[in-house]
Amino acid sequence: MTHTAAYFEFLCRMGDNTLVLGHRVSEWCGHAPVLEEDIALANTALDLIGQTQMWLGLAGEVEGKNRDADKLAMLRDVWDFRNCLLVEQPNGDFGQTMMRQFLFDVWHLAMLTELKNSSEQRVADIAAKAIKEVMYHVERSGETVIGLGDGTSESHARMQKALDLLWPYVGELFIPDAVDIAMAEAGIAPDLGKLRDTFDAQVGDVLAAATLTIPDGNFAHKGGRSGTQHSEHLGHLLTQMQWLQRAYPGATW
């Protein structure tokens, strides 16, 4: 794989993560348990989609095949997406949504913190802009996890169930492949393994405060970033997200 191909792949991973999670979170619009949460989730989704525009916009420039952010988002098939498996998991109940958000937010913040020092100035600039939003995302999702985990017996049970369900997807975030190694060697992105200590410390503190127990075992679902093991969940999500563009190709208004 050439440097340009690896760089494009990395940018797609960053953009696909925020695109897929942004769409997932947007599914709560009009359905959240209270009005304040409805607005907060919609704003989080908008933040993530805005970050997608930057990552996939740069990816399109790097690729040089006349595909802008919209074309990369709306005209690729499921096997061409490079998001991690965590972000495509269904919303479930409110607690499951917030646990998924929290686990991704902590990784996202650690990644963006390192990307601010990227050897590629455009990457550093995107990270510096996005991190301001993600710092708030982490604060909000972490506080919600604590509130629900250390709340009633019902909310605690639901949050533990959500953690048990989603924890196996965390491992993929820290398993490097050829693209990750190439980006680290070029100074564009960090060594994923170095993010794990930061992640574990912050997640551990919040989960302890939430009186939740991290599942035993160092296991991981793998393959989302390679495009080989996406679940049917992503296919259903893309059917919803891409329907209008697929039904009316090239339509503008």
Short mmCIF file of N, CA and C in Angstrom, two decimals, residues 34-200:
data_model
loop_
_atom_site.label_atom_id
_atom_site.label_comp_id
_atom_site.label_asym_id
_atom_site.label_seq_id
_atom_site.Cartn_x
_atom_site.Cartn_y
_atom_site.Cartn_z
N VAL A 34 -36.41 12.83 27.34
CA VAL A 34 -36.84 14.17 27.75
C VAL A 34 -36.35 15.17 26.71
N LEU A 35 -36.96 16.35 26.69
CA LEU A 35 -36.65 17.35 25.68
C LEU A 35 -35.18 17.76 25.72
N GLU A 36 -34.64 17.94 26.92
CA GLU A 36 -33.24 18.36 27.05
C GLU A 36 -32.30 17.35 26.39
N GLU A 37 -32.56 16.07 26.59
CA GLU A 37 -31.73 15.03 25.98
C GLU A 37 -31.93 14.98 24.46
N ASP A 38 -33.14 15.24 24.02
CA ASP A 38 -33.41 15.27 22.59
C ASP A 38 -32.54 16.33 21.91
N ILE A 39 -32.49 17.50 22.51
CA ILE A 39 -31.69 18.59 21.95
C ILE A 39 -30.20 18.29 22.05
N ALA A 40 -29.78 17.75 23.19
CA ALA A 40 -28.36 17.45 23.40
C ALA A 40 -27.87 16.39 22.42
N LEU A 41 -28.66 15.35 22.20
CA LEU A 41 -28.27 14.30 21.26
C LEU A 41 -28.23 14.83 19.83
N ALA A 42 -29.20 15.67 19.47
CA ALA A 42 -29.20 16.26 18.13
C ALA A 42 -27.95 17.11 17.93
N ASN A 43 -27.56 17.87 18.94
CA ASN A 43 -26.36 18.70 18.83
C ASN A 43 -25.10 17.85 18.71
N THR A 44 -25.05 16.75 19.45
CA THR A 44 -23.91 15.84 19.34
C THR A 44 -23.81 15.28 17.92
N ALA A 45 -24.95 14.88 17.38
CA ALA A 45 -24.97 14.35 16.01
C ALA A 45 -24.48 15.40 15.02
N LEU A 46 -24.91 16.64 15.19
CA LEU A 46 -24.48 17.71 14.29
C LEU A 46 -22.97 17.94 14.40
N ASP A 47 -22.45 17.89 15.61
CA ASP A 47 -20.99 18.02 15.79
C ASP A 47 -20.26 16.93 15.01
N LEU A 48 -20.72 15.72 15.15
CA LEU A 48 -20.04 14.59 14.51
C LEU A 48 -20.13 14.67 12.98
N ILE A 49 -21.28 15.07 12.46
CA ILE A 49 -21.41 15.19 11.01
C ILE A 49 -20.55 16.34 10.50
N GLY A 50 -20.42 17.40 11.27
CA GLY A 50 -19.53 18.49 10.89
C GLY A 50 -18.08 18.03 10.82
N GLN A 51 -17.67 17.20 11.76
CA GLN A 51 -16.32 16.65 11.73
C GLN A 51 -16.14 15.73 10.53
N THR A 52 -17.18 14.99 10.20
CA THR A 52 -17.14 14.13 9.02
C THR A 52 -16.84 14.93 7.76
N GLN A 53 -17.48 16.08 7.63
CA GLN A 53 -17.27 16.93 6.46
C GLN A 53 -15.79 17.29 6.31
N MET A 54 -15.13 17.54 7.42
CA MET A 54 -13.71 17.90 7.36
C MET A 54 -12.84 16.69 7.01
N TRP A 55 -13.07 15.57 7.68
CA TRP A 55 -12.24 14.38 7.43
C TRP A 55 -12.43 13.83 6.03
N LEU A 56 -13.68 13.66 5.61
CA LEU A 56 -13.92 13.10 4.28
C LEU A 56 -13.62 14.11 3.19
N GLY A 57 -13.76 15.39 3.49
CA GLY A 57 -13.37 16.40 2.51
C GLY A 57 -11.89 16.32 2.20
N LEU A 58 -11.07 16.19 3.25
CA LEU A 58 -9.64 16.04 3.05
C LEU A 58 -9.32 14.71 2.37
N ALA A 59 -10.05 13.66 2.74
CA ALA A 59 -9.83 12.36 2.11
C ALA A 59 -10.05 12.45 0.60
N GLY A 60 -11.09 13.16 0.19
CA GLY A 60 -11.36 13.31 -1.22
C GLY A 60 -10.25 14.04 -1.95
N GLU A 61 -9.70 15.05 -1.31
CA GLU A 61 -8.58 15.78 -1.90
C GLU A 61 -7.36 14.88 -2.05
N VAL A 62 -7.08 14.11 -1.03
CA VAL A 62 -5.92 13.21 -1.06
C VAL A 62 -6.10 12.14 -2.12
N GLU A 63 -7.30 11.61 -2.25
CA GLU A 63 -7.55 10.56 -3.23
C GLU A 63 -7.41 11.08 -4.65
N GLY A 64 -7.88 12.30 -4.92
CA GLY A 64 -7.74 12.89 -6.23
C GLY A 64 -8.59 12.25 -7.32
N LYS A 65 -9.76 11.74 -6.95
CA LYS A 65 -10.64 11.09 -7.93
C LYS A 65 -11.99 11.80 -8.04
N ASN A 66 -11.99 13.08 -7.72
CA ASN A 66 -13.20 13.89 -7.86
C ASN A 66 -14.34 13.40 -6.98
N ARG A 67 -13.99 12.91 -5.80
CA ARG A 67 -15.02 12.51 -4.83
C ARG A 67 -14.91 13.44 -3.62
N ASP A 68 -15.93 14.25 -3.41
CA ASP A 68 -15.91 15.13 -2.25
C ASP A 68 -16.52 14.39 -1.06
N ALA A 69 -16.70 15.11 0.05
CA ALA A 69 -17.22 14.47 1.27
C ALA A 69 -18.59 13.85 1.04
N ASP A 70 -19.45 14.55 0.30
CA ASP A 70 -20.80 14.03 0.06
C ASP A 70 -20.76 12.74 -0.75
N LYS A 71 -19.92 12.69 -1.77
CA LYS A 71 -19.84 11.48 -2.58
C LYS A 71 -19.27 10.31 -1.79
N LEU A 72 -18.27 10.59 -0.96
CA LEU A 72 -17.70 9.52 -0.14
C LEU A 72 -18.72 9.02 0.89
N ALA A 73 -19.54 9.91 1.40
CA ALA A 73 -20.53 9.51 2.40
C ALA A 73 -21.71 8.79 1.79
N MET A 74 -22.17 9.24 0.63
CA MET A 74 -23.44 8.77 0.09
C MET A 74 -23.34 7.76 -1.03
N LEU A 75 -22.17 7.60 -1.63
CA LEU A 75 -22.08 6.75 -2.81
C LEU A 75 -21.15 5.56 -2.66
N ARG A 76 -20.63 5.33 -1.45
CA ARG A 76 -19.86 4.11 -1.22
C ARG A 76 -20.78 3.01 -0.70
N ASP A 77 -20.45 1.78 -1.00
CA ASP A 77 -21.21 0.65 -0.48
C ASP A 77 -20.67 0.24 0.89
N VAL A 78 -21.40 -0.62 1.57
CA VAL A 78 -21.10 -0.95 2.95
C VAL A 78 -19.68 -1.49 3.12
N TRP A 79 -19.19 -2.29 2.16
CA TRP A 79 -17.87 -2.89 2.32
C TRP A 79 -16.74 -1.89 2.14
N ASP A 80 -17.07 -0.68 1.67
CA ASP A 80 -16.05 0.36 1.50
C ASP A 80 -15.95 1.28 2.71
N PHE A 81 -16.82 1.10 3.68
CA PHE A 81 -16.75 1.94 4.88
C PHE A 81 -15.68 1.40 5.83
N ARG A 82 -15.06 2.32 6.55
CA ARG A 82 -13.91 1.97 7.39
C ARG A 82 -14.08 2.35 8.85
N ASN A 83 -15.31 2.53 9.28
CA ASN A 83 -15.56 2.84 10.69
C ASN A 83 -15.30 1.63 11.58
N CYS A 84 -15.02 1.90 12.84
CA CYS A 84 -14.90 0.81 13.82
C CYS A 84 -16.28 0.23 14.07
N LEU A 85 -16.32 -1.02 14.51
CA LEU A 85 -17.59 -1.70 14.72
C LEU A 85 -18.42 -1.09 15.84
N LEU A 86 -17.75 -0.49 16.82
CA LEU A 86 -18.47 0.07 17.97
C LEU A 86 -19.54 1.07 17.54
N VAL A 87 -19.21 1.97 16.62
CA VAL A 87 -20.12 3.07 16.32
C VAL A 87 -21.35 2.65 15.53
N GLU A 88 -21.30 1.50 14.89
CA GLU A 88 -22.46 1.07 14.10
C GLU A 88 -23.45 0.23 14.91
N GLN A 89 -23.11 -0.06 16.17
CA GLN A 89 -24.02 -0.87 16.98
C GLN A 89 -25.33 -0.12 17.21
N PRO A 90 -26.45 -0.84 17.27
CA PRO A 90 -27.76 -0.19 17.43
C PRO A 90 -27.85 0.65 18.69
N ASN A 91 -28.77 1.60 18.66
CA ASN A 91 -28.95 2.48 19.81
C ASN A 91 -29.41 1.74 21.06
N GLY A 92 -30.28 0.73 20.88
CA GLY A 92 -30.82 0.07 22.06
C GLY A 92 -31.63 1.05 22.89
N ASP A 93 -31.56 0.92 24.21
CA ASP A 93 -32.23 1.91 25.05
C ASP A 93 -31.30 3.11 25.25
N PHE A 94 -31.75 4.09 25.99
CA PHE A 94 -30.99 5.32 26.19
C PHE A 94 -29.64 5.03 26.86
N GLY A 95 -29.65 4.11 27.80
CA GLY A 95 -28.41 3.77 28.49
C GLY A 95 -27.39 3.15 27.56
N GLN A 96 -27.83 2.28 26.67
CA GLN A 96 -26.91 1.67 25.70
C GLN A 96 -26.33 2.73 24.77
N THR A 97 -27.16 3.66 24.34
CA THR A 97 -26.68 4.74 23.48
C THR A 97 -25.60 5.56 24.19
N MET A 98 -25.83 5.88 25.44
CA MET A 98 -24.88 6.73 26.16
C MET A 98 -23.60 5.97 26.51
N MET A 99 -23.70 4.66 26.75
CA MET A 99 -22.49 3.87 27.00
C MET A 99 -21.65 3.80 25.72
N ARG A 100 -22.29 3.55 24.59
CA ARG A 100 -21.57 3.54 23.32
C ARG A 100 -20.91 4.88 23.07
N GLN A 101 -21.64 5.96 23.34
CA GLN A 101 -21.10 7.30 23.13
C GLN A 101 -19.90 7.54 24.03
N PHE A 102 -20.01 7.16 25.29
CA PHE A 102 -18.93 7.39 26.23
C PHE A 102 -17.66 6.64 25.83
N LEU A 103 -17.79 5.37 25.51
CA LEU A 103 -16.61 4.59 25.14
C LEU A 103 -15.93 5.17 23.90
N PHE A 104 -16.72 5.57 22.92
CA PHE A 104 -16.12 6.19 21.73
C PHE A 104 -15.54 7.55 22.06
N ASP A 105 -16.26 8.35 22.85
CA ASP A 105 -15.79 9.70 23.17
C ASP A 105 -14.41 9.70 23.81
N VAL A 106 -14.19 8.79 24.75
CA VAL A 106 -12.90 8.76 25.44
C VAL A 106 -11.78 8.40 24.46
N TRP A 107 -12.02 7.40 23.61
CA TRP A 107 -11.02 7.08 22.58
C TRP A 107 -10.83 8.25 21.63
N HIS A 108 -11.91 8.87 21.21
CA HIS A 108 -11.86 9.97 20.25
C HIS A 108 -11.04 11.13 20.79
N LEU A 109 -11.26 11.48 22.06
CA LEU A 109 -10.52 12.57 22.67
C LEU A 109 -9.03 12.25 22.73
N ALA A 110 -8.69 11.01 23.12
CA ALA A 110 -7.29 10.62 23.18
C ALA A 110 -6.64 10.69 21.80
N MET A 111 -7.36 10.24 20.78
CA MET A 111 -6.84 10.28 19.42
C MET A 111 -6.64 11.72 18.93
N LEU A 112 -7.65 12.56 19.12
CA LEU A 112 -7.54 13.95 18.66
C LEU A 112 -6.45 14.71 19.39
N THR A 113 -6.26 14.40 20.66
CA THR A 113 -5.19 15.05 21.42
C THR A 113 -3.83 14.78 20.78
N GLU A 114 -3.62 13.55 20.33
CA GLU A 114 -2.36 13.21 19.66
C GLU A 114 -2.32 13.78 18.25
N LEU A 115 -3.44 13.80 17.56
CA LEU A 115 -3.46 14.29 16.19
C LEU A 115 -3.21 15.80 16.09
N LYS A 116 -3.39 16.51 17.18
CA LYS A 116 -3.06 17.95 17.18
C LYS A 116 -1.57 18.18 16.89
N ASN A 117 -0.76 17.15 17.09
CA ASN A 117 0.68 17.23 16.83
C ASN A 117 1.08 16.49 15.56
N SER A 118 0.10 16.23 14.69
CA SER A 118 0.37 15.48 13.46
C SER A 118 1.36 16.21 12.56
N SER A 119 2.16 15.42 11.83
CA SER A 119 3.10 15.99 10.87
C SER A 119 2.38 16.57 9.66
N GLU A 120 1.12 16.21 9.46
CA GLU A 120 0.30 16.79 8.40
C GLU A 120 -0.51 17.95 9.00
N GLN A 121 -0.24 19.16 8.57
CA GLN A 121 -0.86 20.32 9.18
C GLN A 121 -2.37 20.31 9.06
N ARG A 122 -2.90 19.81 7.93
CA ARG A 122 -4.35 19.78 7.77
C ARG A 122 -4.99 18.86 8.80
N VAL A 123 -4.35 17.74 9.09
CA VAL A 123 -4.85 16.81 10.11
C VAL A 123 -4.81 17.49 11.47
N ALA A 124 -3.71 18.16 11.79
CA ALA A 124 -3.58 18.85 13.06
C ALA A 124 -4.64 19.93 13.21
N ASP A 125 -4.94 20.63 12.12
CA ASP A 125 -5.94 21.70 12.17
C ASP A 125 -7.35 21.14 12.42
N ILE A 126 -7.68 20.04 11.75
CA ILE A 126 -8.99 19.41 11.97
C ILE A 126 -9.11 18.93 13.40
N ALA A 127 -8.05 18.29 13.90
CA ALA A 127 -8.08 17.79 15.28
C ALA A 127 -8.26 18.92 16.28
N ALA A 128 -7.56 20.03 16.05
CA ALA A 128 -7.64 21.16 16.97
C ALA A 128 -9.05 21.75 17.01
N LYS A 129 -9.73 21.72 15.88
CA LYS A 129 -11.11 22.23 15.84
C LYS A 129 -12.08 21.23 16.45
N ALA A 130 -11.93 19.97 16.11
CA ALA A 130 -12.86 18.95 16.58
C ALA A 130 -12.75 18.72 18.08
N ILE A 131 -11.56 18.86 18.62
CA ILE A 131 -11.35 18.49 20.03
C ILE A 131 -12.16 19.37 20.97
N LYS A 132 -12.45 20.59 20.56
CA LYS A 132 -13.25 21.47 21.41
C LYS A 132 -14.65 20.90 21.62
N GLU A 133 -15.20 20.31 20.58
CA GLU A 133 -16.52 19.68 20.69
C GLU A 133 -16.45 18.37 21.45
N VAL A 134 -15.42 17.60 21.19
CA VAL A 134 -15.31 16.27 21.78
C VAL A 134 -15.05 16.34 23.28
N MET A 135 -14.37 17.37 23.74
CA MET A 135 -14.18 17.54 25.18
C MET A 135 -15.53 17.66 25.89
N TYR A 136 -16.45 18.35 25.26
CA TYR A 136 -17.80 18.45 25.83
C TYR A 136 -18.52 17.11 25.73
N HIS A 137 -18.34 16.41 24.61
CA HIS A 137 -18.99 15.11 24.46
C HIS A 137 -18.57 14.17 25.59
N VAL A 138 -17.27 14.13 25.88
CA VAL A 138 -16.76 13.25 26.93
C VAL A 138 -17.35 13.62 28.28
N GLU A 139 -17.37 14.91 28.56
CA GLU A 139 -17.90 15.36 29.85
C GLU A 139 -19.36 14.96 30.00
N ARG A 140 -20.13 15.18 28.96
CA ARG A 140 -21.56 14.91 29.04
C ARG A 140 -21.85 13.41 29.12
N SER A 141 -21.23 12.63 28.24
CA SER A 141 -21.51 11.19 28.26
C SER A 141 -21.00 10.55 29.54
N GLY A 142 -19.86 11.00 30.04
CA GLY A 142 -19.33 10.46 31.28
C GLY A 142 -20.24 10.74 32.47
N GLU A 143 -20.73 11.97 32.54
CA GLU A 143 -21.64 12.32 33.64
C GLU A 143 -22.94 11.51 33.57
N THR A 144 -23.41 11.25 32.35
CA THR A 144 -24.64 10.49 32.19
C THR A 144 -24.43 9.03 32.59
N VAL A 145 -23.29 8.46 32.21
CA VAL A 145 -22.98 7.09 32.60
C VAL A 145 -22.92 6.97 34.13
N ILE A 146 -22.32 7.94 34.78
CA ILE A 146 -22.24 7.92 36.25
C ILE A 146 -23.64 8.05 36.85
N GLY A 147 -24.42 8.99 36.33
CA GLY A 147 -25.75 9.22 36.88
C GLY A 147 -26.65 8.00 36.76
N LEU A 148 -26.57 7.32 35.63
CA LEU A 148 -27.41 6.14 35.43
C LEU A 148 -26.84 4.90 36.12
N GLY A 149 -25.52 4.76 36.08
CA GLY A 149 -24.91 3.60 36.71
C GLY A 149 -25.07 3.60 38.21
N ASP A 150 -24.94 4.78 38.80
CA ASP A 150 -25.05 4.91 40.25
C ASP A 150 -26.42 5.46 40.62
N GLY A 151 -27.42 5.09 39.84
CA GLY A 151 -28.78 5.58 40.07
C GLY A 151 -29.65 4.54 40.72
N THR A 152 -30.76 4.24 40.11
CA THR A 152 -31.67 3.22 40.65
C THR A 152 -31.16 1.83 40.31
N SER A 153 -31.75 0.83 40.90
CA SER A 153 -31.36 -0.54 40.58
C SER A 153 -31.64 -0.85 39.12
N GLU A 154 -32.71 -0.29 38.58
CA GLU A 154 -33.07 -0.52 37.19
C GLU A 154 -32.05 0.13 36.25
N SER A 155 -31.72 1.40 36.51
CA SER A 155 -30.77 2.08 35.63
C SER A 155 -29.38 1.46 35.74
N HIS A 156 -29.00 1.04 36.94
CA HIS A 156 -27.71 0.38 37.12
C HIS A 156 -27.66 -0.92 36.31
N ALA A 157 -28.69 -1.71 36.38
CA ALA A 157 -28.73 -2.99 35.67
C ALA A 157 -28.64 -2.77 34.16
N ARG A 158 -29.33 -1.75 33.68
CA ARG A 158 -29.31 -1.47 32.24
C ARG A 158 -27.93 -1.00 31.78
N MET A 159 -27.28 -0.19 32.60
CA MET A 159 -25.95 0.30 32.22
C MET A 159 -24.91 -0.81 32.27
N GLN A 160 -25.03 -1.73 33.22
CA GLN A 160 -24.12 -2.86 33.26
C GLN A 160 -24.34 -3.76 32.05
N LYS A 161 -25.59 -3.96 31.69
CA LYS A 161 -25.90 -4.75 30.50
C LYS A 161 -25.32 -4.10 29.25
N ALA A 162 -25.42 -2.79 29.16
CA ALA A 162 -24.88 -2.06 28.01
C ALA A 162 -23.36 -2.20 27.96
N LEU A 163 -22.71 -2.08 29.10
CA LEU A 163 -21.25 -2.21 29.15
C LEU A 163 -20.83 -3.62 28.75
N ASP A 164 -21.52 -4.61 29.25
CA ASP A 164 -21.20 -6.00 28.89
C ASP A 164 -21.35 -6.23 27.39
N LEU A 165 -22.34 -5.61 26.80
CA LEU A 165 -22.59 -5.78 25.36
C LEU A 165 -21.54 -5.07 24.52
N LEU A 166 -21.14 -3.88 24.91
CA LEU A 166 -20.30 -3.03 24.06
C LEU A 166 -18.81 -3.17 24.31
N TRP A 167 -18.42 -3.62 25.48
CA TRP A 167 -17.00 -3.69 25.81
C TRP A 167 -16.18 -4.52 24.82
N PRO A 168 -16.69 -5.63 24.30
CA PRO A 168 -15.91 -6.41 23.34
C PRO A 168 -15.51 -5.64 22.08
N TYR A 169 -16.21 -4.55 21.78
CA TYR A 169 -15.88 -3.76 20.59
C TYR A 169 -14.77 -2.76 20.84
N VAL A 170 -14.39 -2.57 22.10
CA VAL A 170 -13.35 -1.61 22.43
C VAL A 170 -11.98 -2.03 21.91
N GLY A 171 -11.70 -3.31 21.98
CA GLY A 171 -10.36 -3.79 21.61
C GLY A 171 -9.93 -3.38 20.22
N GLU A 172 -10.87 -3.36 19.27
CA GLU A 172 -10.54 -3.02 17.89
C GLU A 172 -9.93 -1.63 17.78
N LEU A 173 -10.29 -0.73 18.67
CA LEU A 173 -9.80 0.64 18.62
C LEU A 173 -8.30 0.74 18.83
N PHE A 174 -7.72 -0.31 19.39
CA PHE A 174 -6.30 -0.25 19.76
C PHE A 174 -5.44 -1.30 19.06
N ILE A 175 -6.01 -2.01 18.10
CA ILE A 175 -5.26 -3.04 17.38
C ILE A 175 -4.75 -2.45 16.07
N PRO A 176 -3.46 -2.19 15.95
CA PRO A 176 -2.94 -1.55 14.72
C PRO A 176 -2.83 -2.54 13.57
N ASP A 177 -3.03 -2.03 12.37
CA ASP A 177 -2.78 -2.81 11.17
C ASP A 177 -1.77 -2.04 10.31
N ALA A 178 -1.62 -2.43 9.05
CA ALA A 178 -0.60 -1.81 8.20
C ALA A 178 -0.83 -0.31 8.03
N VAL A 179 -2.09 0.09 7.93
CA VAL A 179 -2.39 1.52 7.78
C VAL A 179 -1.99 2.29 9.03
N ASP A 180 -2.36 1.78 10.19
CA ASP A 180 -2.01 2.45 11.44
C ASP A 180 -0.50 2.55 11.62
N ILE A 181 0.20 1.49 11.28
CA ILE A 181 1.66 1.49 11.42
C ILE A 181 2.29 2.50 10.47
N ALA A 182 1.79 2.56 9.23
CA ALA A 182 2.33 3.51 8.26
C ALA A 182 2.09 4.95 8.71
N MET A 183 0.92 5.22 9.24
CA MET A 183 0.61 6.58 9.70
C MET A 183 1.44 6.97 10.91
N ALA A 184 1.68 6.02 11.80
CA ALA A 184 2.51 6.30 12.97
C ALA A 184 3.96 6.56 12.55
N GLU A 185 4.46 5.76 11.63
CA GLU A 185 5.83 5.94 11.17
C GLU A 185 6.02 7.26 10.47
N ALA A 186 4.99 7.75 9.80
CA ALA A 186 5.06 9.04 9.10
C ALA A 186 4.79 10.22 10.03
N GLY A 187 4.42 9.94 11.26
CA GLY A 187 4.13 11.00 12.21
C GLY A 187 2.77 11.64 12.01
N ILE A 188 1.95 11.04 11.18
CA ILE A 188 0.62 11.60 10.90
C ILE A 188 -0.36 11.27 12.02
N ALA A 189 -0.27 10.05 12.53
CA ALA A 189 -1.17 9.60 13.58
C ALA A 189 -0.35 8.90 14.66
N PRO A 190 -0.91 8.75 15.86
CA PRO A 190 -0.16 8.13 16.95
C PRO A 190 -0.15 6.61 16.87
N ASP A 191 0.74 6.02 17.63
CA ASP A 191 0.74 4.58 17.85
C ASP A 191 -0.51 4.26 18.68
N LEU A 192 -1.41 3.45 18.13
CA LEU A 192 -2.67 3.18 18.81
C LEU A 192 -2.47 2.58 20.20
N GLY A 193 -1.44 1.77 20.32
CA GLY A 193 -1.18 1.14 21.61
C GLY A 193 -0.92 2.15 22.72
N LYS A 194 -0.37 3.31 22.36
CA LYS A 194 -0.05 4.33 23.36
C LYS A 194 -1.31 5.04 23.87
N LEU A 195 -2.41 4.89 23.16
CA LEU A 195 -3.65 5.52 23.61
C LEU A 195 -4.35 4.70 24.69
N ARG A 196 -3.97 3.43 24.80
CA ARG A 196 -4.74 2.53 25.67
C ARG A 196 -4.65 2.91 27.15
N ASP A 197 -3.48 3.31 27.60
CA ASP A 197 -3.35 3.66 29.02
C ASP A 197 -4.22 4.86 29.37
N THR A 198 -4.22 5.86 28.48
CA THR A 198 -5.05 7.05 28.70
C THR A 198 -6.52 6.66 28.73
N PHE A 199 -6.91 5.83 27.78
CA PHE A 199 -8.30 5.36 27.69
C PHE A 199 -8.69 4.60 28.95
N ASP A 200 -7.87 3.63 29.33
CA ASP A 200 -8.21 2.78 30.47
C ASP A 200 -8.33 3.59 31.76
#
